Amino acid sequence: MASGPPRPPGSERALARYGTVMVAVIIATWILLLYDIVADGWDGRGLHRCGRIWQTSFPS
């Protein structure tokens, strides 16, 4: 007996694809952040730069 409403076909694949994309984005963010730390030292400017890029890309 399945619990909950039946899922439309293909929803598991879509959810798996979404999860894979999210993991890839998180890993890429960490790689860029680590690269910034190695290149410039930890001064926090990398985070501020990411924040500025985010704000200009997605103005609230």
PDB file of N, CA and C in Angstrom:
ATOM      1  N   MET A   1       0.830  -1.185   0.000  1.00  0.00           N
ATOM      2  CA  MET A   1       0.000   0.000   0.000  1.00  0.00           C
ATOM      3  C   MET A   1       0.877   1.252   0.000  1.00  0.00           C
ATOM      4  N   ALA A   2       0.692   2.094  -0.962  1.00  0.00           N
ATOM      5  CA  ALA A   2       1.472   3.329  -1.051  1.00  0.00           C
ATOM      6  C   ALA A   2       0.800   4.397  -0.203  1.00  0.00           C
ATOM      7  N   SER A   3       1.598   5.142   0.504  1.00  0.00           N
ATOM      8  CA  SER A   3       1.032   6.223   1.317  1.00  0.00           C
ATOM      9  C   SER A   3       1.155   7.540   0.563  1.00  0.00           C
ATOM     10  N   GLY A   4       0.178   8.387   0.750  1.00  0.00           N
ATOM     11  CA  GLY A   4       0.194   9.688   0.085  1.00  0.00           C
ATOM     12  C   GLY A   4      -0.411   9.610  -1.297  1.00  0.00           C
ATOM     13  N   PRO A   5      -0.546  10.765  -1.933  1.00  0.00           N
ATOM     14  CA  PRO A   5      -1.139  10.785  -3.279  1.00  0.00           C
ATOM     15  C   PRO A   5      -0.190  10.167  -4.297  1.00  0.00           C
ATOM     16  N   PRO A   6      -0.734   9.566  -5.351  1.00  0.00           N
ATOM     17  CA  PRO A   6       0.148   8.984  -6.380  1.00  0.00           C
ATOM     18  C   PRO A   6       0.943  10.071  -7.095  1.00  0.00           C
ATOM     19  N   ARG A   7       2.182   9.766  -7.378  1.00  0.00           N
ATOM     20  CA  ARG A   7       3.042  10.730  -8.068  1.00  0.00           C
ATOM     21  C   ARG A   7       2.880  10.574  -9.567  1.00  0.00           C
ATOM     22  N   PRO A   8       2.957  11.682 -10.293  1.00  0.00           N
ATOM     23  CA  PRO A   8       2.912  11.562 -11.749  1.00  0.00           C
ATOM     24  C   PRO A   8       4.170  10.860 -12.261  1.00  0.00           C
ATOM     25  N   PRO A   9       4.071  10.151 -13.372  1.00  0.00           N
ATOM     26  CA  PRO A   9       5.258   9.445 -13.882  1.00  0.00           C
ATOM     27  C   PRO A   9       6.368  10.430 -14.236  1.00  0.00           C
ATOM     28  N   GLY A  10       7.593  10.039 -13.901  1.00  0.00           N
ATOM     29  CA  GLY A  10       8.738  10.881 -14.203  1.00  0.00           C
ATOM     30  C   GLY A  10       9.100  11.848 -13.098  1.00  0.00           C
ATOM     31  N   SER A  11       8.293  11.917 -12.024  1.00  0.00           N
ATOM     32  CA  SER A  11       8.595  12.888 -10.974  1.00  0.00           C
ATOM     33  C   SER A  11       9.862  12.500 -10.211  1.00  0.00           C
ATOM     34  N   GLU A  12      10.112  11.196 -10.080  1.00  0.00           N
ATOM     35  CA  GLU A  12      11.326  10.774  -9.390  1.00  0.00           C
ATOM     36  C   GLU A  12      12.565  11.211 -10.162  1.00  0.00           C
ATOM     37  N   ARG A  13      12.487  11.073 -11.497  1.00  0.00           N
ATOM     38  CA  ARG A  13      13.631  11.493 -12.311  1.00  0.00           C
ATOM     39  C   ARG A  13      13.830  12.993 -12.234  1.00  0.00           C
ATOM     40  N   ALA A  14      12.735  13.751 -12.246  1.00  0.00           N
ATOM     41  CA  ALA A  14      12.848  15.209 -12.162  1.00  0.00           C
ATOM     42  C   ALA A  14      13.433  15.607 -10.813  1.00  0.00           C
ATOM     43  N   LEU A  15      12.987  14.940  -9.751  1.00  0.00           N
ATOM     44  CA  LEU A  15      13.507  15.250  -8.419  1.00  0.00           C
ATOM     45  C   LEU A  15      14.988  14.888  -8.328  1.00  0.00           C
ATOM     46  N   ALA A  16      15.374  13.760  -8.905  1.00  0.00           N
ATOM     47  CA  ALA A  16      16.779  13.355  -8.893  1.00  0.00           C
ATOM     48  C   ALA A  16      17.622  14.340  -9.694  1.00  0.00           C
ATOM     49  N   ARG A  17      17.102  14.810 -10.826  1.00  0.00           N
ATOM     50  CA  ARG A  17      17.843  15.775 -11.635  1.00  0.00           C
ATOM     51  C   ARG A  17      18.004  17.091 -10.867  1.00  0.00           C
ATOM     52  N   TYR A  18      16.931  17.521 -10.208  1.00  0.00           N
ATOM     53  CA  TYR A  18      16.989  18.756  -9.415  1.00  0.00           C
ATOM     54  C   TYR A  18      18.015  18.618  -8.292  1.00  0.00           C
ATOM     55  N   GLY A  19      18.014  17.467  -7.620  1.00  0.00           N
ATOM     56  CA  GLY A  19      18.985  17.242  -6.550  1.00  0.00           C
ATOM     57  C   GLY A  19      20.410  17.242  -7.075  1.00  0.00           C
ATOM     58  N   THR A  20      20.620  16.636  -8.232  1.00  0.00           N
ATOM     59  CA  THR A  20      21.956  16.603  -8.825  1.00  0.00           C
ATOM     60  C   THR A  20      22.428  18.016  -9.171  1.00  0.00           C
ATOM     61  N   VAL A  21      21.531  18.825  -9.723  1.00  0.00           N
ATOM     62  CA  VAL A  21      21.888  20.208 -10.065  1.00  0.00           C
ATOM     63  C   VAL A  21      22.223  20.990  -8.803  1.00  0.00           C
ATOM     64  N   MET A  22      21.437  20.810  -7.747  1.00  0.00           N
ATOM     65  CA  MET A  22      21.697  21.539  -6.503  1.00  0.00           C
ATOM     66  C   MET A  22      23.055  21.152  -5.909  1.00  0.00           C
ATOM     67  N   VAL A  23      23.371  19.861  -5.925  1.00  0.00           N
ATOM     68  CA  VAL A  23      24.666  19.407  -5.414  1.00  0.00           C
ATOM     69  C   VAL A  23      25.792  19.997  -6.253  1.00  0.00           C
ATOM     70  N   ALA A  24      25.627  20.030  -7.568  1.00  0.00           N
ATOM     71  CA  ALA A  24      26.659  20.589  -8.444  1.00  0.00           C
ATOM     72  C   ALA A  24      26.851  22.080  -8.169  1.00  0.00           C
ATOM     73  N   VAL A  25      25.762  22.803  -7.943  1.00  0.00           N
ATOM     74  CA  VAL A  25      25.864  24.234  -7.645  1.00  0.00           C
ATOM     75  C   VAL A  25      26.587  24.456  -6.321  1.00  0.00           C
ATOM     76  N   ILE A  26      26.256  23.654  -5.311  1.00  0.00           N
ATOM     77  CA  ILE A  26      26.907  23.799  -4.006  1.00  0.00           C
ATOM     78  C   ILE A  26      28.397  23.491  -4.117  1.00  0.00           C
ATOM     79  N   ILE A  27      28.743  22.427  -4.819  1.00  0.00           N
ATOM     80  CA  ILE A  27      30.161  22.070  -4.982  1.00  0.00           C
ATOM     81  C   ILE A  27      30.900  23.164  -5.748  1.00  0.00           C
ATOM     82  N   ALA A  28      30.295  23.688  -6.813  1.00  0.00           N
ATOM     83  CA  ALA A  28      30.942  24.756  -7.585  1.00  0.00           C
ATOM     84  C   ALA A  28      31.139  26.002  -6.729  1.00  0.00           C
ATOM     85  N   THR A  29      30.162  26.316  -5.878  1.00  0.00           N
ATOM     86  CA  THR A  29      30.289  27.475  -4.999  1.00  0.00           C
ATOM     87  C   THR A  29      31.461  27.294  -4.040  1.00  0.00           C
ATOM     88  N   TRP A  30      31.573  26.112  -3.448  1.00  0.00           N
ATOM     89  CA  TRP A  30      32.685  25.853  -2.531  1.00  0.00           C
ATOM     90  C   TRP A  30      34.030  25.906  -3.252  1.00  0.00           C
ATOM     91  N   ILE A  31      34.088  25.368  -4.471  1.00  0.00           N
ATOM     92  CA  ILE A  31      35.352  25.405  -5.220  1.00  0.00           C
ATOM     93  C   ILE A  31      35.753  26.849  -5.493  1.00  0.00           C
ATOM     94  N   LEU A  32      34.787  27.684  -5.928  1.00  0.00           N
ATOM     95  CA  LEU A  32      35.101  29.087  -6.190  1.00  0.00           C
ATOM     96  C   LEU A  32      35.516  29.811  -4.916  1.00  0.00           C
ATOM     97  N   LEU A  33      34.841  29.506  -3.812  1.00  0.00           N
ATOM     98  CA  LEU A  33      35.178  30.152  -2.544  1.00  0.00           C
ATOM     99  C   LEU A  33      36.578  29.737  -2.082  1.00  0.00           C
ATOM    100  N   LEU A  34      36.887  28.449  -2.191  1.00  0.00           N
ATOM    101  CA  LEU A  34      38.222  27.989  -1.804  1.00  0.00           C
ATOM    102  C   LEU A  34      39.298  28.585  -2.710  1.00  0.00           C
ATOM    103  N   TYR A  35      39.003  28.688  -4.009  1.00  0.00           N
ATOM    104  CA  TYR A  35      39.952  29.300  -4.929  1.00  0.00           C
ATOM    105  C   TYR A  35      40.198  30.759  -4.539  1.00  0.00           C
ATOM    106  N   ASP A  36      39.132  31.460  -4.165  1.00  0.00           N
ATOM    107  CA  ASP A  36      39.254  32.853  -3.766  1.00  0.00           C
ATOM    108  C   ASP A  36      40.095  32.972  -2.492  1.00  0.00           C
ATOM    109  N   ILE A  37      39.904  32.049  -1.554  1.00  0.00           N
ATOM    110  CA  ILE A  37      40.683  32.073  -0.313  1.00  0.00           C
ATOM    111  C   ILE A  37      42.158  31.837  -0.627  1.00  0.00           C
ATOM    112  N   VAL A  38      42.430  30.868  -1.490  1.00  0.00           N
ATOM    113  CA  VAL A  38      43.826  30.552  -1.819  1.00  0.00           C
ATOM    114  C   VAL A  38      44.468  31.713  -2.579  1.00  0.00           C
ATOM    115  N   ALA A  39      43.721  32.329  -3.491  1.00  0.00           N
ATOM    116  CA  ALA A  39      44.301  33.384  -4.319  1.00  0.00           C
ATOM    117  C   ALA A  39      44.535  34.670  -3.527  1.00  0.00           C
ATOM    118  N   ASP A  40      43.564  35.055  -2.686  1.00  0.00           N
ATOM    119  CA  ASP A  40      43.629  36.365  -2.035  1.00  0.00           C
ATOM    120  C   ASP A  40      43.878  36.298  -0.541  1.00  0.00           C
ATOM    121  N   GLY A  41      43.820  35.119   0.059  1.00  0.00           N
ATOM    122  CA  GLY A  41      43.829  35.055   1.508  1.00  0.00           C
ATOM    123  C   GLY A  41      42.417  35.309   2.015  1.00  0.00           C
ATOM    124  N   TRP A  42      42.163  34.941   3.253  1.00  0.00           N
ATOM    125  CA  TRP A  42      40.804  35.074   3.774  1.00  0.00           C
ATOM    126  C   TRP A  42      40.600  36.490   4.283  1.00  0.00           C
ATOM    127  N   ASP A  43      39.959  37.318   3.463  1.00  0.00           N
ATOM    128  CA  ASP A  43      39.652  38.685   3.883  1.00  0.00           C
ATOM    129  C   ASP A  43      38.162  38.965   3.769  1.00  0.00           C
ATOM    130  N   GLY A  44      37.400  37.981   3.294  1.00  0.00           N
ATOM    131  CA  GLY A  44      35.962  38.164   3.196  1.00  0.00           C
ATOM    132  C   GLY A  44      35.519  38.863   1.931  1.00  0.00           C
ATOM    133  N   ARG A  45      36.456  39.334   1.113  1.00  0.00           N
ATOM    134  CA  ARG A  45      36.050  40.067  -0.090  1.00  0.00           C
ATOM    135  C   ARG A  45      35.336  39.167  -1.084  1.00  0.00           C
ATOM    136  N   GLY A  46      35.719  37.898  -1.115  1.00  0.00           N
ATOM    137  CA  GLY A  46      35.065  36.982  -2.038  1.00  0.00           C
ATOM    138  C   GLY A  46      33.581  36.864  -1.749  1.00  0.00           C
ATOM    139  N   LEU A  47      33.239  36.802  -0.455  1.00  0.00           N
ATOM    140  CA  LEU A  47      31.828  36.710  -0.096  1.00  0.00           C
ATOM    141  C   LEU A  47      31.094  37.988  -0.468  1.00  0.00           C
ATOM    142  N   HIS A  48      31.719  39.126  -0.254  1.00  0.00           N
ATOM    143  CA  HIS A  48      31.076  40.388  -0.619  1.00  0.00           C
ATOM    144  C   HIS A  48      30.880  40.477  -2.127  1.00  0.00           C
ATOM    145  N   ARG A  49      31.879  39.998  -2.891  1.00  0.00           N
ATOM    146  CA  ARG A  49      31.783  40.016  -4.352  1.00  0.00           C
ATOM    147  C   ARG A  49      30.628  39.114  -4.801  1.00  0.00           C
ATOM    148  N   CYS A  50      30.511  37.933  -4.182  1.00  0.00           N
ATOM    149  CA  CYS A  50      29.404  37.038  -4.526  1.00  0.00           C
ATOM    150  C   CYS A  50      28.075  37.708  -4.195  1.00  0.00           C
ATOM    151  N   GLY A  51      28.017  38.406  -3.071  1.00  0.00           N
ATOM    152  CA  GLY A  51      26.786  39.095  -2.694  1.00  0.00           C
ATOM    153  C   GLY A  51      26.418  40.174  -3.686  1.00  0.00           C
ATOM    154  N   ARG A  52      27.414  40.920  -4.160  1.00  0.00           N
ATOM    155  CA  ARG A  52      27.132  41.974  -5.156  1.00  0.00           C
ATOM    156  C   ARG A  52      26.639  41.359  -6.460  1.00  0.00           C
ATOM    157  N   ILE A  53      27.271  40.275  -6.891  1.00  0.00           N
ATOM    158  CA  ILE A  53      26.848  39.612  -8.127  1.00  0.00           C
ATOM    159  C   ILE A  53      25.410  39.113  -7.966  1.00  0.00           C
ATOM    160  N   TRP A  54      25.100  38.524  -6.791  1.00  0.00           N
ATOM    161  CA  TRP A  54      23.755  38.010  -6.551  1.00  0.00           C
ATOM    162  C   TRP A  54      22.746  39.149  -6.584  1.00  0.00           C
ATOM    163  N   GLN A  55      23.083  40.282  -5.957  1.00  0.00           N
ATOM    164  CA  GLN A  55      22.140  41.400  -5.894  1.00  0.00           C
ATOM    165  C   GLN A  55      21.894  42.005  -7.271  1.00  0.00           C
ATOM    166  N   THR A  56      22.940  42.075  -8.090  1.00  0.00           N
ATOM    167  CA  THR A  56      22.734  42.643  -9.424  1.00  0.00           C
ATOM    168  C   THR A  56      22.009  41.655 -10.337  1.00  0.00           C
ATOM    169  N   SER A  57      22.210  40.346 -10.096  1.00  0.00           N
ATOM    170  CA  SER A  57      21.539  39.352 -10.926  1.00  0.00           C
ATOM    171  C   SER A  57      20.068  39.214 -10.548  1.00  0.00           C
ATOM    172  N   PHE A  58      19.785  39.287  -9.245  1.00  0.00           N
ATOM    173  CA  PHE A  58      18.414  39.089  -8.755  1.00  0.00           C
ATOM    174  C   PHE A  58      18.033  40.246  -7.838  1.00  0.00           C
ATOM    175  N   PRO A  59      17.743  41.422  -8.416  1.00  0.00           N
ATOM    176  CA  PRO A  59      17.380  42.553  -7.554  1.00  0.00           C
ATOM    177  C   PRO A  59      16.061  42.280  -6.836  1.00  0.00           C
ATOM    178  N   SER A  60      15.999  42.686  -5.588  1.00  0.00           N
ATOM    179  CA  SER A  60      14.779  42.414  -4.805  1.00  0.00           C
ATOM    180  C   SER A  60      13.791  43.558  -4.915  1.00  0.00           C
TER     181      SER A  60
END
